[in-house]
Tab-separated table of C-alpha atoms in Angstrom:
chain	number	residue	atom	x	y	z
A	253	MET	CA	22.240	14.089	6.106
A	254	LEU	CA	18.773	12.649	5.605
A	255	VAL	CA	18.324	12.471	9.357
A	256	ASN	CA	18.871	15.638	11.353
A	257	GLU	CA	21.610	15.291	13.982
A	258	SER	CA	19.274	16.760	16.593
A	259	LEU	CA	17.076	13.665	16.305
A	260	TRP	CA	19.772	11.300	17.512
A	261	GLN	CA	20.055	10.062	21.092
A	262	GLU	CA	23.206	8.356	22.329
A	263	LEU	CA	22.340	5.067	24.058
A	264	PRO	CA	23.910	3.946	27.367
A	265	ASP	CA	27.184	2.032	27.568
A	266	ASP	CA	25.495	-1.237	28.538
A	267	VAL	CA	23.411	-1.110	25.359
A	268	ALA	CA	26.486	-0.314	23.280
A	269	GLY	CA	28.389	-3.177	24.878
A	270	ALA	CA	25.633	-5.683	24.151
A	271	VAL	CA	25.319	-4.581	20.533
A	272	CYS	CA	29.047	-4.556	19.814
A	273	ALA	CA	29.658	-7.933	21.486
A	274	PRO	CA	29.002	-11.231	19.653
A	275	TRP	CA	25.288	-11.971	19.520
A	276	PRO	CA	24.509	-15.355	21.125
A	277	ASN	CA	20.993	-15.398	19.720
A	278	VAL	CA	18.853	-18.006	18.034
A	279	VAL	CA	19.925	-18.631	14.450
A	280	ARG	CA	17.219	-18.350	11.853
A	281	ARG	CA	15.790	-21.742	10.893
A	282	SER	CA	17.423	-21.914	7.484
A	283	ARG	CA	20.884	-21.492	9.026
A	284	ARG	CA	20.157	-23.681	12.029
A	285	ARG	CA	19.655	-26.668	9.722
A	286	THR	CA	23.053	-26.170	8.101
A	287	GLN	CA	24.966	-25.360	11.292
A	288	GLY	CA	23.408	-27.983	13.536
A	289	ALA	CA	20.804	-27.429	16.223
A	290	ASP	CA	23.354	-27.091	19.053
A	291	ALA	CA	25.914	-24.967	17.262
A	292	PRO	CA	26.721	-21.642	18.945
A	293	ALA	CA	25.076	-18.752	17.120
A	294	THR	CA	27.073	-15.544	16.899
A	295	ILE	CA	27.142	-12.731	14.403
A	296	ASP	CA	30.080	-12.428	12.016
A	297	GLU	CA	33.005	-10.879	13.879
A	298	GLY	CA	34.035	-8.715	10.935
A	299	TRP	CA	31.128	-6.288	10.864
A	300	ASP	CA	31.850	-2.592	11.364
A	301	LYS	CA	28.444	-0.904	11.061
A	302	PHE	CA	24.951	-1.986	12.167
A	303	VAL	CA	21.567	-0.445	11.347
A	304	TYR	CA	18.199	-1.649	12.611
A	305	ILE	CA	15.079	0.041	11.215
A	306	VAL	CA	11.542	-0.422	12.505
A	307	SER	CA	8.794	1.178	10.420
A	308	CYS	CA	5.511	1.839	12.245
A	309	LEU	CA	3.249	2.951	9.422
A	310	SER	CA	-0.089	2.125	11.035
A	311	ARG	CA	-1.335	1.382	14.506
A	312	GLY	CA	-0.493	-2.127	15.662
A	313	ALA	CA	1.712	-2.882	12.648
A	314	ARG	CA	5.447	-2.690	12.155
A	315	SER	CA	8.131	-3.975	9.790
A	316	MET	CA	11.746	-4.557	10.737
A	317	SER	CA	15.066	-4.655	8.895
A	318	GLY	CA	18.456	-5.496	10.376
A	319	ASN	CA	21.599	-4.659	8.355
A	320	ILE	CA	25.318	-5.047	8.981
A	321	ARG	CA	28.258	-3.891	6.891
A	322	VAL	CA	30.966	-6.471	6.350
A	323	GLY	CA	33.904	-5.773	4.061
A	324	GLY	CA	32.248	-2.636	2.707
A	325	GLU	CA	29.038	-4.458	1.734
A	326	TRP	CA	25.675	-4.256	3.480
A	327	THR	CA	23.920	-7.518	4.252
A	328	ARG	CA	21.499	-9.026	6.756
A	329	PRO	CA	22.996	-10.294	10.017
A	330	GLY	CA	21.759	-13.885	9.670
A	331	VAL	CA	20.964	-14.117	13.401
A	332	GLU	CA	18.347	-12.433	15.539
A	333	THR	CA	19.240	-8.995	16.859
A	334	PRO	CA	20.103	-8.714	20.570
A	335	GLN	CA	17.167	-8.347	22.925
A	336	VAL	CA	18.601	-5.059	24.146
A	337	VAL	CA	17.996	-3.603	20.662
A	338	GLU	CA	14.372	-4.721	20.748
A	339	ASP	CA	14.066	-3.166	24.204
A	340	VAL	CA	15.250	0.281	23.110
A	341	VAL	CA	12.923	0.089	20.084
A	342	ASP	CA	9.951	-0.864	22.283
A	343	GLU	CA	10.798	1.993	24.625
A	344	ALA	CA	10.732	4.407	21.694
A	345	ARG	CA	7.464	3.001	20.354
A	346	ALA	CA	5.823	3.499	23.727
A	347	GLY	CA	6.741	7.176	23.599
A	348	ILE	CA	5.389	7.876	20.116
A	349	ASP	CA	2.237	9.949	19.953
A	350	GLN	CA	-0.382	7.611	18.484
A	351	GLU	CA	-1.690	10.438	16.340
A	352	ASN	CA	1.672	11.019	14.666
A	353	PHE	CA	1.873	7.822	12.653
A	354	PRO	CA	3.684	6.970	10.475
A	355	ALA	CA	6.914	6.691	12.428
A	356	ALA	CA	10.332	5.105	11.996
A	357	ILE	CA	12.803	4.070	14.690
A	358	ILE	CA	16.453	3.684	13.680
A	359	VAL	CA	19.218	2.154	15.818
A	360	CYS	CA	22.781	2.579	14.535
A	361	ALA	CA	26.009	1.086	15.888
A	362	ASP	CA	29.574	1.908	14.886
A	363	LYS	CA	31.803	-0.899	16.134
A	364	GLY	CA	34.950	1.131	15.574
A	365	THR	CA	33.929	3.829	18.053
A	366	GLY	CA	31.621	1.680	20.198
A	367	ALA	CA	28.852	4.276	19.839
A	368	VAL	CA	25.205	3.252	19.553
A	369	ARG	CA	22.525	5.809	18.707
A	370	ARG	CA	18.781	5.865	18.211
A	371	ALA	CA	16.546	8.201	16.218
A	372	VAL	CA	12.753	8.420	16.268
A	373	ILE	CA	11.240	9.962	13.141
A	374	THR	CA	7.570	10.860	12.738
A	375	GLY	CA	5.561	12.522	10.020
A	376	PRO	CA	6.275	12.383	6.270
A	377	ALA	CA	9.998	11.661	6.722
A	378	ALA	CA	9.170	8.243	8.173
A	379	TRP	CA	8.017	6.936	4.798
A	380	ARG	CA	11.519	7.203	3.369
A	381	TRP	CA	12.708	4.639	5.912
A	382	TYR	CA	10.075	2.098	5.025
A	383	VAL	CA	11.863	-1.250	4.909
A	384	PRO	CA	13.228	-2.581	2.714
A	385	LEU	CA	14.875	0.459	1.144
A	386	ALA	CA	14.724	-1.062	-2.337
A	387	ASP	CA	17.648	-0.379	-4.662
A	388	GLU	CA	18.951	2.571	-2.654
A	389	GLN	CA	19.775	0.653	0.524
A	390	ASP	CA	23.565	1.093	0.375
A	391	ALA	CA	23.336	4.845	-0.094
A	392	TYR	CA	20.782	5.376	2.668
A	393	LEU	CA	22.474	3.191	5.262
A	394	ALA	CA	25.871	4.750	4.606
A	395	ASP	CA	24.371	8.224	4.905
A	396	LEU	CA	23.338	7.437	8.480
A	397	PHE	CA	27.040	7.480	9.339
A	398	GLY	CA	27.811	10.696	7.487
A	399	GLU	CA	29.078	8.941	4.375
A	400	VAL	CA	27.919	9.811	0.880
A	401	VAL	CA	27.518	6.921	-1.519
A	402	ALA	CA	26.484	7.477	-5.117
A	403	GLN	CA	22.897	6.629	-5.885
A	404	PRO	CA	22.362	3.709	-8.276
A	405	VAL	CA	21.022	4.431	-11.731
A	406	SER	CA	17.252	4.093	-11.349
A	407	GLN	CA	14.384	3.768	-13.765
A	408	TRP	CA	11.864	6.605	-13.651
A	409	GLU	CA	8.327	6.055	-14.931
A	410	PRO	CA	6.139	9.047	-15.909
A	411	LEU	CA	2.968	8.866	-13.806
A	412	THR	CA	-0.654	8.846	-14.888
A	413	VAL	CA	-3.819	8.582	-12.803
A	414	GLU	CA	-3.943	4.842	-13.536
A	415	HIS	CA	-0.575	4.007	-12.022
A	416	SER	CA	-0.514	1.975	-8.829
A	417	VAL	CA	1.622	3.891	-6.347
A	418	HIS	CA	2.187	3.552	-2.631
A	419	PRO	CA	3.335	5.873	0.157
A	420	GLY	CA	7.110	6.022	0.365
A	421	VAL	CA	7.695	5.833	-3.384
A	422	LEU	CA	10.349	8.282	-4.550
A	423	ALA	CA	9.319	10.770	-7.256
A	424	ARG	CA	10.772	13.749	-9.051
A	425	LEU	CA	9.254	16.622	-10.984
A	426	ARG	CA	9.400	16.256	-14.763
A	427	ALA	CA	7.401	19.444	-15.365
A	428	PRO	CA	6.643	22.595	-13.347
A	429	ALA	CA	4.526	21.696	-10.332
A	430	VAL	CA	0.887	22.572	-10.905
A	431	ALA	CA	-2.279	21.902	-8.930
A	432	ALA	CA	-5.294	20.114	-10.352
A	433	ASP	CA	-6.703	23.456	-11.540
A	434	GLY	CA	-3.486	24.290	-13.408
A	435	THR	CA	-2.138	26.904	-11.017
A	436	GLU	CA	1.610	26.703	-10.383
A	437	ILE	CA	2.754	25.581	-6.941
A	438	ALA	CA	5.933	26.444	-5.085
A	439	VAL	CA	7.559	23.182	-3.983
A	440	ALA	CA	10.376	23.158	-1.454
A	441	PRO	CA	13.536	21.436	-2.740
A	442	SER	CA	14.809	18.225	-1.200
A	443	VAL	CA	17.960	18.389	0.895
A	444	THR	CA	19.736	15.129	0.127
A	445	PRO	CA	23.385	14.606	-0.824
A	446	TRP	CA	22.258	13.455	-4.274
A	447	SER	CA	19.719	15.831	-5.789
A	448	GLU	CA	17.310	18.665	-5.072
A	449	ASN	CA	14.639	17.076	-7.250
A	450	ARG	CA	13.610	14.171	-5.025
A	451	TYR	CA	10.207	13.869	-3.354
A	452	VAL	CA	8.376	11.242	-1.325
A	453	ILE	CA	4.824	10.306	-2.339
A	454	LEU	CA	2.517	10.227	0.700
A	455	ASP	CA	-0.700	8.775	-0.771
A	456	ASP	CA	-2.008	5.340	-1.741
A	457	GLY	CA	-3.015	6.778	-5.097
A	458	PRO	CA	-4.240	9.939	-6.812
A	459	GLY	CA	-7.280	11.793	-5.500
A	460	VAL	CA	-10.321	12.456	-7.662
A	461	ALA	CA	-8.642	15.633	-8.947
A	462	GLY	CA	-5.749	13.514	-10.287
A	463	ASP	CA	-3.169	14.759	-7.801
A	464	LEU	CA	-0.859	13.363	-5.122
A	465	ARG	CA	0.730	14.728	-1.987
A	466	ILE	CA	4.515	14.948	-2.188
A	467	TRP	CA	7.064	15.925	0.429
A	468	PRO	CA	10.674	17.008	-0.261
A	469	GLU	CA	13.016	14.212	0.752
A	470	GLY	CA	15.251	15.120	3.650
A	471	ALA	CA	13.280	18.246	4.580
A	472	GLY	CA	12.526	19.140	8.191
A	473	GLY	CA	9.225	18.654	9.938
A	474	ASP	CA	8.290	22.289	9.394
A	475	VAL	CA	7.866	21.721	5.645
A	476	GLU	CA	4.307	20.915	4.607
A	477	PRO	CA	3.403	18.421	1.861
A	478	VAL	CA	1.854	19.868	-1.292
A	479	ARG	CA	-0.569	18.389	-3.836
A	480	VAL	CA	0.611	18.284	-7.443
A	481	GLY	CA	-0.897	16.796	-10.581
A	482	VAL	CA	0.391	13.327	-11.391
A	483	GLU	CA	1.282	14.446	-14.908
A	484	CYS	CA	4.035	16.578	-13.346
A	485	LEU	CA	5.746	13.556	-11.765
A	486	GLU	CA	7.827	10.529	-12.592
A	487	ALA	CA	8.547	7.889	-9.983
A	488	GLN	CA	10.694	4.910	-9.077
A	489	GLY	CA	9.359	1.492	-8.195
A	490	VAL	CA	6.168	1.731	-10.259
A	491	TYR	CA	5.144	-0.207	-13.321
A	492	PRO	CA	3.190	0.892	-16.379
A	493	PRO	CA	-0.511	0.315	-15.767
A	494	SER	CA	-2.350	-2.399	-17.648
A	495	ARG	CA	-4.752	-1.184	-20.292
A	496	GLY	CA	-7.335	-2.831	-22.484
A	497	ALA	CA	-10.667	-2.054	-24.101
A	498	GLY	CA	-14.047	-3.576	-23.307
A	499	GLU	CA	-17.619	-3.313	-24.513
A	500	MET	CA	-20.936	-2.110	-23.109
A	501	THR	CA	-24.596	-2.763	-23.797
A	502	GLN	CA	-25.607	0.342	-21.812
A	503	ASP	CA	-24.265	3.875	-22.184
A	504	LEU	CA	-21.968	4.003	-19.157
A	505	VAL	CA	-19.499	6.593	-20.457
A	506	GLY	CA	-18.727	9.475	-18.088
A	507	ARG	CA	-17.627	10.321	-14.574
A	508	TRP	CA	-19.710	8.775	-11.809
A	509	ARG	CA	-19.506	10.091	-8.232
A	510	LEU	CA	-20.170	7.573	-5.444
A	511	GLN	CA	-23.138	8.480	-3.230
A	512	SER	CA	-23.729	5.516	-0.922
A	513	SER	CA	-22.716	1.971	-0.057
A	514	GLU	CA	-24.523	-0.942	1.597
A	515	TYR	CA	-23.629	-4.516	2.489
A	516	VAL	CA	-25.373	-7.795	3.192
A	517	GLU	CA	-23.901	-11.166	4.165
A	518	LEU	CA	-25.788	-14.435	4.472
A	519	ASP	CA	-25.137	-17.039	7.135
A	520	TRP	CA	-23.431	-20.124	5.806
A	521	THR	CA	-25.046	-23.531	5.699
A	522	ASP	CA	-23.923	-27.028	4.798
A	523	GLU	CA	-27.189	-27.599	2.931
A	524	LEU	CA	-27.001	-25.086	0.109
A	525	ALA	CA	-29.036	-25.868	-2.956
A	526	GLU	CA	-26.931	-27.064	-5.851
A	527	ASP	CA	-27.305	-23.808	-7.785
A	528	ALA	CA	-27.471	-21.443	-4.774
A	529	ASN	CA	-24.011	-19.976	-5.331
A	530	ASP	CA	-24.558	-19.495	-9.054
A	531	ARG	CA	-27.849	-17.700	-8.421
A	532	TRP	CA	-26.232	-15.479	-5.793
A	533	LEU	CA	-23.399	-14.549	-8.156
A	534	ASP	CA	-26.055	-13.769	-10.753
A	535	GLY	CA	-27.423	-11.102	-8.400
A	536	GLN	CA	-30.512	-12.997	-7.357
A	537	PRO	CA	-31.810	-12.979	-3.772
A	538	ASP	CA	-31.835	-16.151	-1.701
A	539	PRO	CA	-35.187	-16.415	0.098
A	540	GLU	CA	-33.884	-19.399	2.073
A	541	GLY	CA	-30.706	-17.624	3.215
A	542	VAL	CA	-30.405	-16.343	6.744
A	543	VAL	CA	-28.969	-12.831	6.920
A	544	ARG	CA	-25.843	-12.860	9.043
A	545	VAL	CA	-24.791	-9.224	8.603
A	546	SER	CA	-26.852	-6.411	7.120
A	547	LYS	CA	-25.721	-2.790	6.955
A	548	ASP	CA	-28.053	-0.024	5.851
A	549	PRO	CA	-26.832	2.316	3.109
A	550	VAL	CA	-24.249	4.830	4.321
A	551	ASP	CA	-23.269	8.012	2.549
A	552	ALA	CA	-19.871	8.005	0.885
A	553	PRO	CA	-17.497	9.533	3.465
A	554	PHE	CA	-15.214	11.092	0.842
A	555	ALA	CA	-15.041	11.731	-2.901
A	556	ASP	CA	-14.806	8.528	-4.922
A	557	GLU	CA	-15.205	8.525	-8.701
A	558	LEU	CA	-15.525	5.886	-11.401
A	559	THR	CA	-14.656	7.060	-14.924
A	560	VAL	CA	-15.781	4.947	-17.890
A	561	ARG	CA	-14.223	5.666	-21.298
A	562	PRO	CA	-15.931	5.177	-24.677
A	563	ASP	CA	-13.636	2.199	-25.388
A	564	GLY	CA	-15.076	0.264	-22.423
A	565	SER	CA	-12.102	0.733	-20.097
A	566	PHE	CA	-12.483	2.392	-16.711
A	567	TYR	CA	-10.449	3.718	-13.804
A	568	GLU	CA	-11.229	4.800	-10.238
A	569	LEU	CA	-9.941	7.636	-8.095
A	570	ALA	CA	-10.611	8.271	-4.409
A	571	ASP	CA	-9.632	10.947	-1.922
A	572	ASP	CA	-9.260	8.514	0.987
A	573	THR	CA	-9.774	4.913	2.115
A	574	ASP	CA	-12.077	3.424	4.740
A	575	SER	CA	-11.501	-0.205	5.721
A	576	THR	CA	-14.746	-0.278	7.744
A	577	ILE	CA	-16.885	0.031	4.595
A	578	ALA	CA	-16.999	-3.236	2.660
A	579	PHE	CA	-15.496	-3.307	-0.817
A	580	TRP	CA	-13.708	-6.164	-2.584
A	581	SER	CA	-10.539	-5.172	-4.410
A	582	ALA	CA	-9.306	-6.338	-7.786
A	583	GLU	CA	-7.104	-8.831	-5.914
A	584	GLY	CA	-10.132	-10.399	-4.244
A	585	ALA	CA	-9.422	-8.902	-0.809
A	586	LEU	CA	-12.036	-7.227	1.398
A	587	GLU	CA	-9.920	-4.094	1.721
A	588	GLY	CA	-12.535	-1.384	2.055
A	589	LEU	CA	-13.880	1.643	0.269
A	590	GLY	CA	-11.386	3.757	-1.665
A	591	TYR	CA	-8.982	0.920	-2.522
A	592	THR	CA	-9.503	1.457	-6.226
A	593	PHE	CA	-8.526	-0.440	-9.322
A	594	ASN	CA	-8.651	-0.103	-13.101
A	595	GLY	CA	-10.178	-2.473	-15.636
A	596	PHE	CA	-12.599	-3.011	-18.473
A	597	ILE	CA	-16.268	-3.832	-18.986
A	598	ALA	CA	-17.416	-7.155	-20.399
A	599	THR	CA	-20.915	-8.098	-21.502
A	600	LYS	CA	-23.043	-11.219	-21.397
A	601	ASP	CA	-26.729	-11.637	-22.212
A	602	GLY	CA	-27.151	-7.869	-22.454
A	603	ARG	CA	-25.653	-7.155	-19.015
A	604	ASP	CA	-22.444	-5.248	-18.189
A	605	TYR	CA	-19.783	-6.548	-15.816
A	606	VAL	CA	-16.646	-5.121	-14.198
A	607	MET	CA	-13.451	-7.030	-14.999
A	608	ASP	CA	-9.901	-6.647	-13.782
A	609	TYR	CA	-7.042	-6.576	-16.287
A	610	GLU	CA	-5.926	-9.985	-15.037
A	611	GLU	CA	-8.839	-11.283	-17.130
A	612	LEU	CA	-7.728	-9.636	-20.393
A	613	GLY	CA	-8.240	-11.685	-23.531
A	614	GLU	CA	-11.200	-14.002	-23.709
A	615	PRO	CA	-12.308	-14.568	-20.107
A	616	PRO	CA	-13.847	-18.036	-19.745
A	617	THR	CA	-16.219	-16.630	-17.148
A	618	LEU	CA	-17.467	-13.283	-15.885
A	619	ARG	CA	-16.182	-14.186	-12.442
A	620	ARG	CA	-13.063	-12.573	-11.033
A	621	CYS	CA	-11.516	-15.487	-9.214
A	622	ASP	CA	-8.646	-16.539	-7.046
A	623	SER	CA	-8.254	-19.670	-4.931
A	624	ASP	CA	-10.654	-18.482	-2.199
A	625	VAL	CA	-13.125	-15.997	-3.623
A	626	ASP	CA	-15.379	-15.613	-6.664
A	627	ILE	CA	-16.683	-12.153	-7.552
A	628	VAL	CA	-19.251	-11.196	-10.172
A	629	GLU	CA	-19.625	-7.428	-10.379
A	630	GLU	CA	-22.392	-5.842	-12.440
A	631	LEU	CA	-23.150	-2.259	-13.521
A	632	ILE	CA	-26.756	-1.125	-14.020
A	633	ARG	CA	-27.667	2.360	-15.259
A	634	ASP	CA	-30.998	4.049	-14.544
A	635	ASP	CA	-30.974	7.550	-16.059
A	636	THR	CA	-28.302	9.481	-14.103
A	637	THR	CA	-27.886	6.771	-11.441
A	638	LEU	CA	-25.391	3.916	-11.699
A	639	THR	CA	-25.690	0.891	-9.413
A	640	ARG	CA	-22.620	-1.283	-8.961
A	641	ILE	CA	-23.239	-4.663	-7.364
A	642	GLN	CA	-20.465	-6.943	-6.111
A	643	ASN	CA	-21.748	-10.499	-5.607
A	644	THR	CA	-19.202	-12.610	-3.753
A	645	ILE	CA	-18.705	-16.215	-2.652
A	646	PHE	CA	-15.871	-16.842	-0.195
A	647	ASP	CA	-14.619	-20.367	0.503
A	648	GLY	CA	-17.604	-21.702	-1.398
A	649	ILE	CA	-20.081	-20.985	1.423
A	650	TYR	CA	-19.886	-17.360	2.590
A	651	ARG	CA	-22.107	-15.171	0.400
A	652	SER	CA	-21.918	-11.384	0.523
A	653	ARG	CA	-23.171	-8.515	-1.618
A	654	VAL	CA	-21.874	-4.939	-1.816
A	655	ILE	CA	-24.119	-2.343	-3.475
A	656	LEU	CA	-22.606	0.982	-4.525
A	657	ARG	CA	-24.701	3.801	-5.994
A	658	TYR	CA	-23.248	6.596	-8.114
A	659	THR	CA	-24.612	9.705	-9.788
A	660	LEU	CA	-23.456	11.050	-13.151
A	661	ILE	CA	-21.331	14.206	-13.058
A	662	PRO	CA	-22.598	16.567	-15.804
């Protein structure tokens, strides 16, 4: 079993009765239109198993997935789950230690026996129940009832430091587990019905040493995660990273370690000069602008490195993330420091600019753009110091500037 039997709690008879009875709940809008606004809304009578998973992966956030098995196939119920199910989930959430996130709460019902159970899972194991369960849903849901269903044939992608990975992704070892320094690591085996070589990735991406924390799937809470080099792993649910060359007017090749970050934001005005936004994106100051937010330089709170290759491509690695420190991502979101991306360097008028791979080919502009935000990001080298400046216009009126300073690693 992926979930230890000792974690389960049998729920009272009144809860079981409400779950196993027809659900007179509000039909989702798409079905309400086809059934008629006043039509009675009940769940299909033929279901035999029910699983409701709530993933609490960060404070104040949760994702939910309801599943029923009808005729041997798992599907979504099509109506809202009974309020009593939400109540037992809320009760469990209230009892979770806020410091033990992530967490997963699972409610299972077996209509044949009338039993309804709940499990609360914290620590690394919670990531494996992140909803949706991707291609392995049938196998995982069946396993909750002590049934073993064959895993589907999955694609495994060998990992590199430039892959985009997320916590909860399933990996396996394709080479002996070694640390960043090359020393071999003992890794506990997974304890699933399918394979011993299955591990859950617990990080948003590799650290500056090019490693990731993995945890053996199905292991107990007494097993500690270990850090292994990404070159030892292959994973599901990841895609080959984009790659392309660029060009530089300065010598930017090398590994650059982030030292500090600062941020300034100007107050918006309806009377901007015609070229004010263009000048701001060009890195120029605005003497007429009123500073709305200004943050003095702060030291980098963790290791964060930018590596520039001779071919003009680059990648970033970070040991952590900090959403309180301003940094615009490749997707044009103000995500925070440590949310890294890979790309290439483009030049114009003797200056060097950071580009995302979405702009591969012949970019018509040095701006990274989406519908709401324009970003022009420049690199300036002064001896062993690299200054990275993100000039941003949001909604055409909000102007902000992020300044990152790096030092060259010998």
